[in-house]
XYZ file of C-alpha atoms in Angstrom:
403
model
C -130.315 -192.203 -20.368
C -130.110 -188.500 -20.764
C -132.362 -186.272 -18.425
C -134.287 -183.504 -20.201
C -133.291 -180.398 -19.593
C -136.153 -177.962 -20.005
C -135.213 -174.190 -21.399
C -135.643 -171.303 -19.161
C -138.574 -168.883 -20.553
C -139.312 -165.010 -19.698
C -141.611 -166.242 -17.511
C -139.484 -168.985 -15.623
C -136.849 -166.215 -15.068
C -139.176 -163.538 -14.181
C -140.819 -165.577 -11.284
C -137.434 -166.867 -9.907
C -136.523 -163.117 -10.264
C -139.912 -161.859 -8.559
C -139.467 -164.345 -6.000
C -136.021 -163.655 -4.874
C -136.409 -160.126 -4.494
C -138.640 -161.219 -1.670
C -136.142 -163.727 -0.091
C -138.394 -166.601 -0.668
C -137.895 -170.340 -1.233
C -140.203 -171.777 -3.645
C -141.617 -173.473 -0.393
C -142.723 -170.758 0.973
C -144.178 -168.747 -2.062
C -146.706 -171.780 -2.604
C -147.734 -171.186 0.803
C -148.389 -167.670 0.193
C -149.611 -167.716 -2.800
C -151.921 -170.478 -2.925
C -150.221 -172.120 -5.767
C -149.075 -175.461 -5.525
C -144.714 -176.015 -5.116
C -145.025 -178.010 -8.044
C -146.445 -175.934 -10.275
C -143.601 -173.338 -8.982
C -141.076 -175.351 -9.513
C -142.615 -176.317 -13.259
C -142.857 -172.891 -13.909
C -139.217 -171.775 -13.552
C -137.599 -175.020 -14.772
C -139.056 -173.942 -17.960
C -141.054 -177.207 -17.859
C -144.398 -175.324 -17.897
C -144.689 -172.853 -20.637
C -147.857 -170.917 -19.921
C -149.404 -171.426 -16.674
C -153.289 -171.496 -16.644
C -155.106 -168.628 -16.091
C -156.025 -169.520 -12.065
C -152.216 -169.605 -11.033
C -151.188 -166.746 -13.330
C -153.972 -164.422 -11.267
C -152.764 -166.076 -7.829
C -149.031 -165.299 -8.860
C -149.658 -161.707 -10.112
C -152.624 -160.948 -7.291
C -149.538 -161.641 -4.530
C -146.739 -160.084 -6.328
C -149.317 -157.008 -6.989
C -148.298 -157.269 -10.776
C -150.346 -156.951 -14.581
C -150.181 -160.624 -15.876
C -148.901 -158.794 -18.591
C -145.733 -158.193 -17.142
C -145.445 -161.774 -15.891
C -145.711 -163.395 -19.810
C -144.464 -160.186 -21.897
C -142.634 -162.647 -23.848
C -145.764 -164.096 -24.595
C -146.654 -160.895 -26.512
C -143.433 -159.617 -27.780
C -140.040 -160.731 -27.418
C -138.901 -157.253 -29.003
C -137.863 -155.505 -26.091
C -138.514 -152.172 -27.652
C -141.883 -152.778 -27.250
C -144.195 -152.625 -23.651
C -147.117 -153.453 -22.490
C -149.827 -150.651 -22.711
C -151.165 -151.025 -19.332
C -152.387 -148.086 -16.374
C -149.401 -149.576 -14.116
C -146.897 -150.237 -16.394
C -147.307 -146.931 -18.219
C -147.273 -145.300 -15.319
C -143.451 -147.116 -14.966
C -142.355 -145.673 -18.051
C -143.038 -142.319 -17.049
C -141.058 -142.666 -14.265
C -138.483 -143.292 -16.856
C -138.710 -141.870 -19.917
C -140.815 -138.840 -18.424
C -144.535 -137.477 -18.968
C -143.895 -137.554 -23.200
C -144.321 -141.634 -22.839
C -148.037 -141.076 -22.661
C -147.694 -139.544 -26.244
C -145.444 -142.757 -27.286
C -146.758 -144.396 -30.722
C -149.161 -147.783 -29.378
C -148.847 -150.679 -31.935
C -152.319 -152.921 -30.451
C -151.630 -152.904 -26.865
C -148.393 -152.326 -26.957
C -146.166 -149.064 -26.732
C -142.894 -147.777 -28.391
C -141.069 -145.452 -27.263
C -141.158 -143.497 -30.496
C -143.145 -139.584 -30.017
C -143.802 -138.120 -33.560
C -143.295 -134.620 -33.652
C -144.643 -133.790 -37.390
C -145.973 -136.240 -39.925
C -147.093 -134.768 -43.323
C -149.379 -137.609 -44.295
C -149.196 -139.014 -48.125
C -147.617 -136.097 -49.141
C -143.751 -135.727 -48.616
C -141.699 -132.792 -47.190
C -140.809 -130.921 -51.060
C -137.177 -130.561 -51.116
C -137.541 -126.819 -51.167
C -139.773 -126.801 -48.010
C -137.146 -129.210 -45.674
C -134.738 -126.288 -44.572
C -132.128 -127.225 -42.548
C -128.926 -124.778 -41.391
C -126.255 -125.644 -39.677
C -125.251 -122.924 -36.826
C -121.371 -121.797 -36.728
C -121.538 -122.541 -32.712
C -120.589 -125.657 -30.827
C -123.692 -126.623 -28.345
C -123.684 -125.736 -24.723
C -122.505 -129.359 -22.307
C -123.483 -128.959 -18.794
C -120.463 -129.385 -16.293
C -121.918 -132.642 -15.204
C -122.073 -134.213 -18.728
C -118.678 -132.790 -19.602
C -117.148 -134.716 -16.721
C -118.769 -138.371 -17.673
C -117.268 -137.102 -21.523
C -113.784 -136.837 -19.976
C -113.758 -139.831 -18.643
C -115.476 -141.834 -21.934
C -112.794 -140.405 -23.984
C -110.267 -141.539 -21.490
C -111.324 -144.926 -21.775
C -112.130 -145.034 -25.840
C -108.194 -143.619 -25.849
C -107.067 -146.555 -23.612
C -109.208 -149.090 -25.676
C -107.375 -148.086 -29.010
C -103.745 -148.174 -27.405
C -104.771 -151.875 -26.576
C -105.844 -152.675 -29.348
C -109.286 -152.828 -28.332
C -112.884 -151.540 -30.131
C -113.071 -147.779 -30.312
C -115.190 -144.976 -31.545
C -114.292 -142.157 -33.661
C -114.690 -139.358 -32.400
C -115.549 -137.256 -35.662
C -117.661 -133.983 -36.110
C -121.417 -134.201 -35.078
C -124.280 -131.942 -35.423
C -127.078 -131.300 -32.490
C -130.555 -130.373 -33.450
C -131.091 -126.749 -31.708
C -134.517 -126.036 -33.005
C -137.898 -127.248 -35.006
C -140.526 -125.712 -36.942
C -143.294 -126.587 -38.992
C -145.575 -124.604 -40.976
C -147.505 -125.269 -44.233
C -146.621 -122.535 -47.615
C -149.152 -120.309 -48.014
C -149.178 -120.788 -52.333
C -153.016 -122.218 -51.402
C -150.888 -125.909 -51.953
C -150.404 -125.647 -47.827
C -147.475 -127.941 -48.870
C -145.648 -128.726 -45.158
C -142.712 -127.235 -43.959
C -139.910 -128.914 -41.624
C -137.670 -126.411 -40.557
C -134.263 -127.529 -38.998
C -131.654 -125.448 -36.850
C -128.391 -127.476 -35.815
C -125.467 -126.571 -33.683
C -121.986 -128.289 -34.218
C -121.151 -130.862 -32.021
C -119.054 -134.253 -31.882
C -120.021 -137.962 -31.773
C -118.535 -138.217 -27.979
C -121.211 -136.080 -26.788
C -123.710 -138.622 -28.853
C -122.142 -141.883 -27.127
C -122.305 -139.899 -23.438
C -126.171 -139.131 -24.082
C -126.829 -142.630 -25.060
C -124.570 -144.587 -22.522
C -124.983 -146.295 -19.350
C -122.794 -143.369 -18.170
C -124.762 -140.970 -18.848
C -128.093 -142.143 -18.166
C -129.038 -140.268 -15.037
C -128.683 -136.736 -16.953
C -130.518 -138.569 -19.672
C -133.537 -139.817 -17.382
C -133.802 -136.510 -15.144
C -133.778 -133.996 -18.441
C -136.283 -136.409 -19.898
C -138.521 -135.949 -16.815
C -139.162 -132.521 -17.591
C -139.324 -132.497 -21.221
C -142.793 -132.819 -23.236
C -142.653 -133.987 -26.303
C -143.642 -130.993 -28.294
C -141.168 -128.754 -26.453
C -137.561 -127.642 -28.311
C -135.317 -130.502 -28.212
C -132.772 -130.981 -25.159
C -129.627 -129.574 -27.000
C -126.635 -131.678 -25.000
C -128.793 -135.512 -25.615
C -129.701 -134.019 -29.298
C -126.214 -135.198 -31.189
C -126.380 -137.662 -34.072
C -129.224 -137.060 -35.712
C -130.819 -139.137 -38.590
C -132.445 -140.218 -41.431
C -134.352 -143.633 -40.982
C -135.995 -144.497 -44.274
C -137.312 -147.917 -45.405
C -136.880 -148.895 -48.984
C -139.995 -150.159 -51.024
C -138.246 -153.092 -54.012
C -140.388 -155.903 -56.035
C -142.605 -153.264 -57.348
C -143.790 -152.359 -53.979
C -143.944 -156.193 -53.356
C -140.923 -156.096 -50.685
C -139.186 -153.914 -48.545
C -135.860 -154.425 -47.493
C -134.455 -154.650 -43.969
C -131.135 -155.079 -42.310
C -128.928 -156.377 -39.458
C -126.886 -154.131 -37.061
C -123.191 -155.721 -37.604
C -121.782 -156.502 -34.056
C -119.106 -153.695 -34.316
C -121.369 -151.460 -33.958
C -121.556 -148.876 -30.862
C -125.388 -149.044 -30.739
C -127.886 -151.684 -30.757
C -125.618 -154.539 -32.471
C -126.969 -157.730 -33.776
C -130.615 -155.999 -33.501
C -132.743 -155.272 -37.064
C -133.057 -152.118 -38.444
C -135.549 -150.920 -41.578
C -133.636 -150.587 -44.915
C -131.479 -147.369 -43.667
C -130.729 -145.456 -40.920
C -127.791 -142.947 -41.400
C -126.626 -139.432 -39.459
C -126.630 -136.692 -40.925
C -123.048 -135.598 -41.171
C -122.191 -131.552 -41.086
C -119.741 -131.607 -43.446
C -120.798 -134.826 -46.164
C -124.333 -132.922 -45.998
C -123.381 -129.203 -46.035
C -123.394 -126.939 -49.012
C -123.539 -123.033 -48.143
C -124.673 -123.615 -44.268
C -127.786 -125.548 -46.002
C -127.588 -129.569 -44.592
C -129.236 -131.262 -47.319
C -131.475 -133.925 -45.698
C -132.532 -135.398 -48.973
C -128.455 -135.538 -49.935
C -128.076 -137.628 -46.581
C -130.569 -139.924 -47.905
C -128.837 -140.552 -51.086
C -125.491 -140.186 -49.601
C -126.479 -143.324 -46.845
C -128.314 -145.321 -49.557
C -124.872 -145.400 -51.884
C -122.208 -146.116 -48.601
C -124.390 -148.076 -46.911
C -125.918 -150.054 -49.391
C -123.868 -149.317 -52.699
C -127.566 -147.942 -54.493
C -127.564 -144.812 -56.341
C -131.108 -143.760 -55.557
C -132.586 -140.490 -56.765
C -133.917 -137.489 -54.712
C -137.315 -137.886 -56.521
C -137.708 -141.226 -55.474
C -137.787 -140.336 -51.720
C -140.166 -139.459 -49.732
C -139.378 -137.991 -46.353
C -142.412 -137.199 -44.324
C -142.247 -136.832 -40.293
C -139.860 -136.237 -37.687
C -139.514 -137.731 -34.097
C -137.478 -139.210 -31.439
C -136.969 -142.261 -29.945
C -137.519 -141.745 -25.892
C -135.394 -144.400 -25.507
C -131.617 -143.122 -26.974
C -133.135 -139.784 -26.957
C -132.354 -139.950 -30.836
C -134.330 -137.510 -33.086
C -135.688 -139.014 -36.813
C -136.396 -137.924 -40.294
C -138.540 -140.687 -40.987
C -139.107 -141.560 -44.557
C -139.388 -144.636 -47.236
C -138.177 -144.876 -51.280
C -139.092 -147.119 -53.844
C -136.433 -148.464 -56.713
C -137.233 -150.624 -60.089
C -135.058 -153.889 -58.522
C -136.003 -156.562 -56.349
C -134.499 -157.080 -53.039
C -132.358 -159.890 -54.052
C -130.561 -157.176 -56.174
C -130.133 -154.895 -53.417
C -128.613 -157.497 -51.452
C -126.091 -158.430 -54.188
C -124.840 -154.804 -54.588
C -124.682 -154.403 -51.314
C -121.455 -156.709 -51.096
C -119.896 -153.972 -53.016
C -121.102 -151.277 -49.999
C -118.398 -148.730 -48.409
C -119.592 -149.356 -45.547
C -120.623 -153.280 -46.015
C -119.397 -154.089 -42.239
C -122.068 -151.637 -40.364
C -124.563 -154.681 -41.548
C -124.300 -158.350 -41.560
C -127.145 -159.510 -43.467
C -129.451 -157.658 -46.221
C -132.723 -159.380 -47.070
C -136.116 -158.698 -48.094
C -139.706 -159.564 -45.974
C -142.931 -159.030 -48.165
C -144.720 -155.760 -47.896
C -147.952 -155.768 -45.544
C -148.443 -154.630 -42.205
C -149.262 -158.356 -40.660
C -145.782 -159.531 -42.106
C -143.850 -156.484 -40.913
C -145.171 -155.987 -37.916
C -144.845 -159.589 -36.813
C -141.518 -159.287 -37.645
C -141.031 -156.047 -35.237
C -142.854 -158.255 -32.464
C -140.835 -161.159 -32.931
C -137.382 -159.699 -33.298
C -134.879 -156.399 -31.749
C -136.764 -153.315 -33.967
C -135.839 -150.324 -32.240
C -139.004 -147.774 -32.124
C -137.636 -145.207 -35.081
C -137.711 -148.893 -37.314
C -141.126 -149.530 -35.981
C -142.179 -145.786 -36.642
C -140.721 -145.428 -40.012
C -142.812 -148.998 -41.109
C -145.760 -147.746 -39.578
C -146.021 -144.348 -41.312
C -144.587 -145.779 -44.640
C -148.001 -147.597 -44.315
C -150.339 -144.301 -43.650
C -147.586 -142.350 -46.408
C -148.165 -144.747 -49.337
C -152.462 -144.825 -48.890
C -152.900 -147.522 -45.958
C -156.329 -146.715 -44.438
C -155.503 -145.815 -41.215
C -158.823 -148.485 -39.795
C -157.122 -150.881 -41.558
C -154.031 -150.502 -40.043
C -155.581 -150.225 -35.858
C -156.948 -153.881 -36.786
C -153.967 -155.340 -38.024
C -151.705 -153.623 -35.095
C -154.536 -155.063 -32.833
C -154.676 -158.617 -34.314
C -150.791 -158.378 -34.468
C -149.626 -157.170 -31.065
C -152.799 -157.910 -28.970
């Protein structure tokens, strides 16, 4: 007869984890902890699933811990996602720096998305989303152009061998925003853009293991309403989700493997960088062109400007990646989007194209069951408030959603 073999959970791992780190045997943390060796040894077999509520407070009052950090995975198994407690917010500061406080909460849960301008139902006019592209390369600090020595060094070695690579093509840094609203009596908002040139090396250091620590101590200084840091600020993007079914549906995708960020994880309908020569006419980078440009290689749709609505502008804490966050509507259903998109340029950045109805409880459940990275969560979220959603409505389904 076969024995059962029970699956390890977050929490069976996070107690074997917890308990190691103070050289314990499972022995010897019952004794401490007043909870029975059995029930330890239940726990991180995986055999016991959720622990009642008397051992979880024994566990968590002796390992000085939120029992929300003990069953996370109870909550969310997105890991973009944390819990929005005194302590553990507290951690992320340490981490992402003081602008996690400002962080968009979903329930009781946190991204790690900071929104910098939203313009509400109304979209950024095409007229009113300036954007210039400075004839200067950005400014690398000595530190960060060491750590991009040695990553081109080794992308070079991995393409003699054969290996996975990145391109190291031109880039663009975002040097400055502004907003302001026309003064025509509309008070129509007013995003306005200054980039520097830079190349995609300098946006694989900022987002790599590598360069982390420059990452983490710049970040501990920065607020999120101050300019943006100009050496983390290359690649940035357009991340807009794409309304089908006659608003019924909205379309989402999956990160192919190959790529150099986030593979395998979900991502809303598109999310492309804004490129400074595809994009450029005159020293103007046309965001709305970027839009349409990504929709057609990406997806092999030829959308129209009018159909888009680009309304906010952020960045993700966690890559340090600054957002035009936006969403379009088309007259197809999502099944057709996914057939044309077998024809795509650029078919291999995704491996699957499908379509999840449009409400906040089935989006959102999505985002707390699967990899969403915060600009994904961000652009569903205010695709929601941009198209009408009462913003009431919205706190209660986030609530009864995330906890």
């Amino acid at each position: 007869m076969t024995k059962h073999r029970h699956v390890p959970t977050f929490i069976s791992r996070k107690l074997k984890q917890l308990r190691n780190q103070k050289n314990l045997s499972q022995n010897s943390l019952a004794e401490v902890s007043l909870v029975s060796v059995a029930s330890i040894k239940n726990i991180e077999s995986g055999r016991t699933k959720r622990p009642d509520e008397i051992t979880i407070k024994r566990l968590c009052k002796f390992f000085d811990i939120e029992p929300s950090e003990l069953l996370e995975e109870h909550i969310s198994t997105n890991y973009h996602l944390k819990c929005l407690s005194e302590k553990l917010l507290s951690e992320q500061q340490k981490i992402y720096g003081p602008s996690i406080s400002e962080a968009l909460p979903l329930g009781n849960l946190i991204t790690s998305w900071v929104n910098y301008d939203f313009c509400g139902s109304r979209r950024y006019e095409e007229d009113n989303l300036r954007a210039r592209l400075e004839d200067v390369e950005i400014a690398l600090p000595d530190d960060f152009l060491n750590i991009r020595r040695k990553v081109i060094e080794e992308n070079d070695r991995k393409k003699q061998e054969g290996q996975k690579y990145f391109f190291n093509g031109p880039s663009l840094s975002l040097h400055k925003i502004n907003t302001s609203c026309t003064e025509d009596g509309e008070e129509s908002a007013i995003l306005d853009l200054r980039f520097k040139k830079s190349q995609y090396a300098n946006n694989v250091v900022a987002k790599s293991t590598y360069g982390e620590p420059l990452r983490l101590g710049a970040l501990s200084k920065f607020n999120y309403l101050d300019q943006p840091i100009e050496f983390l600020s290359s690649g940035v993007g357009v991340c807009v989700l794409l309304f089908t079914n006659g608003g019924e549906y909205v379309v989402l995708t999956r990160r192919s493997v190959q790529e150099q960020f986030r593979s395998l994880e979900y991502d809303v309908s598109l999310v492309e960088g804004i490129h400074p020569k595809k994009d450029l006419k005159n020293g103007i980078v046309d965001i709305y062109g970027a839009t349409v440009r990504g929709y057609k290689e990406e997806l092999n749709l030829d959308i129209k400007k009018e159909d888009i609505y680009l309304f906010g502008i952020g960045n993700d804490l966690m890559y340090y990646q600054w957002n035009v966050l936006g969403c379009a509507e088309i007259d197809l259903s999502w099944e057709d989007v996914a057939k044309l998109w077998h024809g795509a340029k650029n078919r291999t950045e995704s491996e699957k194209v499908f379509g999840i109805k449009a409400t906040p409880e089935a989006l959102f459940s999505f985002c707390r069951d699967n990899k969403v990275w915060s600009s994904g969560m961000a652009a569903i979220y205010y695709s929601f408030l941009s198209r009408g959603y009462n913003p009431i409505d919205l706190a209660k389904v986030c609530a009864k959603v995330f906890g």
